[in-house]
Tab-separated table of C-alpha atoms in Angstrom:
chain	number	residue	atom	x	y	z
A	13	UNK	CA	101.275	108.215	120.185
A	14	UNK	CA	104.137	110.689	121.630
A	15	UNK	CA	107.008	108.349	120.857
A	16	UNK	CA	106.740	109.701	117.673
A	17	UNK	CA	106.250	113.253	116.659
A	18	UNK	CA	106.033	115.282	113.865
A	19	UNK	CA	106.774	118.935	112.651
A	20	UNK	CA	105.298	120.559	111.840
A	21	UNK	CA	101.732	119.981	112.458
A	22	UNK	CA	99.909	122.220	109.702
A	23	UNK	CA	101.650	124.020	107.161
A	24	UNK	CA	100.592	125.753	104.237
A	25	UNK	CA	103.026	126.765	101.571
A	26	UNK	CA	102.965	128.064	97.623
A	27	UNK	CA	103.914	126.047	94.448
A	28	UNK	CA	108.041	125.727	94.208
A	29	UNK	CA	108.826	126.029	97.806
A	30	UNK	CA	111.077	123.608	99.592
A	31	UNK	CA	109.505	122.275	102.639
A	32	UNK	CA	110.777	119.867	105.060
A	33	UNK	CA	108.897	117.824	107.143
A	34	UNK	CA	110.538	116.399	110.392
A	35	UNK	CA	110.061	113.009	112.172
A	36	UNK	CA	111.755	112.243	115.608
A	37	UNK	CA	110.889	108.972	117.673
A	38	UNK	CA	111.809	107.958	121.328
A	39	UNK	CA	110.696	104.335	120.317
A	40	UNK	CA	114.378	103.165	119.765
A	41	UNK	CA	113.500	101.799	116.627
A	42	UNK	CA	115.405	101.332	113.765
A	43	UNK	CA	112.902	101.412	111.209
A	44	UNK	CA	111.113	104.282	109.730
A	45	UNK	CA	108.618	105.489	107.415
A	46	UNK	CA	107.123	108.243	105.061
A	47	UNK	CA	103.330	108.052	104.386
A	48	UNK	CA	100.729	110.207	102.556
A	49	UNK	CA	97.017	110.106	103.078
A	50	UNK	CA	94.612	111.719	100.691
A	51	UNK	CA	91.430	112.312	101.772
A	52	UNK	CA	89.188	108.847	101.539
A	53	UNK	CA	92.478	106.950	100.567
A	54	UNK	CA	94.206	104.762	102.710
A	55	UNK	CA	98.149	104.706	103.285
A	56	UNK	CA	100.877	105.252	100.265
A	57	UNK	CA	104.234	104.412	100.760
A	58	UNK	CA	107.047	107.573	99.840
A	59	UNK	CA	109.750	105.915	101.438
A	60	UNK	CA	111.576	104.356	103.972
A	61	UNK	CA	114.628	103.187	105.686
A	62	UNK	CA	115.724	100.639	108.135
A	63	UNK	CA	118.746	101.890	109.567
A	64	UNK	CA	120.883	104.942	109.500
A	65	UNK	CA	122.086	106.110	106.195
A	66	UNK	CA	119.946	103.259	104.480
A	67	UNK	CA	116.709	105.075	101.941
A	68	UNK	CA	114.493	102.899	100.244
A	69	UNK	CA	111.977	104.348	97.215
A	70	UNK	CA	108.055	103.549	98.545
A	71	UNK	CA	105.315	103.709	96.218
A	72	UNK	CA	104.769	107.335	95.158
A	73	UNK	CA	108.654	108.614	95.994
A	74	UNK	CA	108.593	110.842	92.983
A	75	UNK	CA	108.584	114.885	94.091
A	76	UNK	CA	109.809	113.389	97.512
A	77	UNK	CA	113.364	113.176	99.046
A	78	UNK	CA	114.550	111.573	102.411
A	79	UNK	CA	116.957	112.181	105.122
A	80	UNK	CA	118.440	109.393	107.960
A	81	UNK	CA	121.658	110.865	109.425
A	82	UNK	CA	120.086	109.393	113.153
A	83	UNK	CA	118.280	106.312	114.498
A	84	UNK	CA	115.902	108.661	115.374
A	85	UNK	CA	115.073	111.033	112.808
A	86	UNK	CA	114.122	111.143	109.450
A	87	UNK	CA	113.282	114.085	107.709
A	88	UNK	CA	110.860	114.226	104.322
A	89	UNK	CA	111.649	117.029	101.579
A	90	UNK	CA	110.025	118.336	98.584
A	91	UNK	CA	111.975	120.288	96.797
A	92	UNK	CA	109.923	121.472	94.956
A	93	UNK	CA	106.368	121.638	95.905
A	94	UNK	CA	103.207	121.544	93.693
A	95	UNK	CA	99.645	121.536	94.670
A	96	UNK	CA	98.528	117.937	94.003
A	97	UNK	CA	101.258	117.079	96.928
A	98	UNK	CA	98.626	118.666	99.447
A	99	UNK	CA	97.822	116.427	101.477
A	100	UNK	CA	98.361	114.584	105.220
A	101	UNK	CA	101.749	113.322	105.534
A	102	UNK	CA	102.646	110.383	108.346
A	103	UNK	CA	105.527	109.026	109.955
A	104	UNK	CA	105.692	105.722	111.134
A	105	UNK	CA	108.057	103.272	113.218
A	106	UNK	CA	108.735	99.714	113.576
A	107	UNK	CA	111.302	97.536	114.896
A	108	UNK	CA	112.413	93.623	113.653
A	109	UNK	CA	112.612	92.948	117.424
A	110	UNK	CA	109.967	93.337	118.376
A	111	UNK	CA	107.148	90.474	118.700
A	112	UNK	CA	105.188	91.467	115.575
A	113	UNK	CA	105.489	93.732	112.798
A	114	UNK	CA	103.455	96.520	113.762
A	115	UNK	CA	103.895	100.420	112.654
A	116	UNK	CA	103.566	102.971	114.781
A	117	UNK	CA	102.332	106.086	113.879
A	118	UNK	CA	102.880	109.827	114.300
A	119	UNK	CA	100.247	112.258	114.562
A	120	UNK	CA	100.693	113.469	111.386
A	121	UNK	CA	101.549	117.229	109.205
A	122	UNK	CA	98.639	118.359	107.015
A	123	UNK	CA	100.493	120.167	104.346
A	124	UNK	CA	98.712	122.852	101.759
A	125	UNK	CA	100.436	123.650	98.530
A	126	UNK	CA	98.560	126.687	96.790
B	6	UNK	CA	97.614	105.225	91.439
B	7	UNK	CA	94.740	104.369	93.411
B	8	UNK	CA	91.354	106.228	92.535
B	9	UNK	CA	88.744	104.253	95.321
B	10	UNK	CA	86.746	107.748	95.457
B	11	UNK	CA	86.856	110.152	98.059
B	12	UNK	CA	83.898	108.270	100.062
B	13	UNK	CA	84.968	106.222	102.067
B	14	UNK	CA	82.239	103.065	103.149
B	15	UNK	CA	80.125	103.747	106.296
B	16	UNK	CA	78.702	101.546	108.480
B	17	UNK	CA	76.488	103.010	111.280
B	18	UNK	CA	75.552	101.424	114.242
B	19	UNK	CA	73.635	102.116	117.291
B	20	UNK	CA	75.536	102.234	120.725
B	21	UNK	CA	75.953	99.058	122.423
B	22	UNK	CA	75.342	97.206	119.549
B	23	UNK	CA	78.118	94.959	117.583
B	24	UNK	CA	80.057	96.754	114.728
B	25	UNK	CA	81.783	94.106	111.788
B	26	UNK	CA	83.843	95.417	109.680
B	27	UNK	CA	85.830	93.776	106.751
B	28	UNK	CA	88.403	93.914	104.297
B	29	UNK	CA	89.463	91.987	101.170
B	30	UNK	CA	93.187	91.844	101.065
B	31	UNK	CA	94.841	91.058	97.758
B	32	UNK	CA	97.775	89.150	98.113
B	33	UNK	CA	97.782	85.513	98.967
B	34	UNK	CA	101.469	85.461	100.421
B	35	UNK	CA	100.446	88.335	103.330
B	36	UNK	CA	101.119	86.315	106.280
B	37	UNK	CA	100.367	88.989	108.761
B	38	UNK	CA	97.748	91.478	109.264
B	39	UNK	CA	96.940	94.503	111.672
B	40	UNK	CA	93.596	96.536	111.891
B	41	UNK	CA	94.442	100.463	112.620
B	42	UNK	CA	92.287	102.831	113.959
B	43	UNK	CA	92.502	106.809	112.827
B	44	UNK	CA	90.342	108.879	115.069
B	45	UNK	CA	90.036	112.508	113.151
B	46	UNK	CA	93.093	114.777	113.227
B	47	UNK	CA	94.984	112.084	114.420
B	48	UNK	CA	97.203	109.397	112.972
B	49	UNK	CA	96.591	105.605	112.561
B	50	UNK	CA	96.055	103.610	116.139
B	51	UNK	CA	97.202	99.831	115.999
B	52	UNK	CA	94.147	98.027	117.464
B	53	UNK	CA	95.030	94.195	117.150
B	54	UNK	CA	97.406	91.899	114.628
B	55	UNK	CA	96.677	88.396	113.624
B	56	UNK	CA	98.880	86.045	112.005
B	57	UNK	CA	98.379	84.045	108.858
B	58	UNK	CA	98.817	80.569	110.856
B	59	UNK	CA	96.224	81.903	112.748
B	60	UNK	CA	92.372	82.350	112.029
B	61	UNK	CA	90.997	84.666	114.757
B	62	UNK	CA	92.397	86.348	117.538
B	63	UNK	CA	90.360	88.246	120.665
B	64	UNK	CA	91.389	91.578	122.257
B	65	UNK	CA	89.816	93.887	124.779
B	66	UNK	CA	86.159	93.991	123.240
B	67	UNK	CA	87.746	93.566	119.591
B	68	UNK	CA	87.988	90.213	117.517
B	69	UNK	CA	89.799	89.855	114.548
B	70	UNK	CA	88.608	86.814	111.991
B	71	UNK	CA	90.765	85.598	109.313
B	72	UNK	CA	90.194	83.863	106.194
B	73	UNK	CA	92.407	83.050	103.911
B	74	UNK	CA	90.113	80.455	101.545
B	75	UNK	CA	88.455	84.253	100.217
B	76	UNK	CA	91.133	86.930	101.578
B	77	UNK	CA	89.006	87.604	103.837
B	78	UNK	CA	89.940	89.929	107.265
B	79	UNK	CA	87.386	90.973	109.216
B	80	UNK	CA	87.400	92.969	112.487
B	81	UNK	CA	84.318	92.606	115.046
B	82	UNK	CA	83.853	95.595	117.834
B	83	UNK	CA	81.536	94.508	120.610
B	84	UNK	CA	79.121	96.839	122.264
B	85	UNK	CA	80.233	99.821	120.378
B	86	UNK	CA	80.301	103.073	122.214
B	87	UNK	CA	80.630	106.205	121.030
B	88	UNK	CA	84.572	106.547	121.486
B	89	UNK	CA	84.766	103.777	118.727
B	90	UNK	CA	83.686	106.472	115.599
B	91	UNK	CA	86.568	106.693	113.639
B	92	UNK	CA	87.956	104.933	110.566
B	93	UNK	CA	89.158	101.918	110.620
B	94	UNK	CA	91.860	100.365	108.121
B	95	UNK	CA	93.468	96.746	107.611
B	96	UNK	CA	97.074	96.199	106.330
B	97	UNK	CA	98.529	93.481	104.989
B	98	UNK	CA	102.101	92.532	105.553
B	99	UNK	CA	104.502	89.868	103.360
B	100	UNK	CA	106.881	87.765	104.939
B	101	UNK	CA	107.590	90.439	108.023
B	102	UNK	CA	109.445	92.618	105.731
B	103	UNK	CA	107.858	95.457	107.417
B	104	UNK	CA	106.680	96.804	104.554
B	105	UNK	CA	102.354	97.357	105.138
B	106	UNK	CA	99.752	97.635	101.971
B	107	UNK	CA	96.798	99.101	103.285
B	108	UNK	CA	93.240	98.971	102.219
B	109	UNK	CA	90.767	102.239	102.031
B	110	UNK	CA	89.442	102.045	104.964
B	111	UNK	CA	85.697	102.172	106.452
B	112	UNK	CA	84.319	104.925	108.712
B	113	UNK	CA	82.565	103.824	111.720
B	114	UNK	CA	79.248	105.954	112.888
B	115	UNK	CA	78.113	105.278	116.526
B	116	UNK	CA	75.063	106.865	117.326
B	117	UNK	CA	73.746	107.826	121.104
């Protein structure tokens, strides 16, 4: 969905490096989410935000941090990357003002930590 | 965390046949359910949703059935096409809080 974009699309980094993944949306949605997907598994929620400056931990927040400085942007940081953070990362958005609770996903960022 | 293994359940169907993908959800308080399709290298894409006050909802070539008694959700795809090949995830939501819990996914393979 071009309304939700993620950068970079692919990143290879080394253990101990700080990494930031960016998500932008043009859907005008208030709510944004970061998920992690591992091979053969469903998506697991890392952090979510219901509004600017609102930050909430998800199921697997350890080792991650986020920032929501603007409605359209939600960034995910790995302060000190480790190999088991190698995964696909997806950003998603939703709005309580729509008729559904559907979340709309970005194309994903493939992160490899060596 | 979850450890359901590296191998997704796989459904292999012939092109033109109907496909049925099943999902067992965990929370009897869930009141909203979504099916997503994820093609290789892409993010999950919304297919169809259903609220708990319904037991069936139809879209274009897709139907979702909800059985709350046994906490079971299914996605039926009519006249399956090669472009339907993907991983399909169900997700459940409680109390319209926008917090989704995802199932592990089923891989659909369509044979020409």
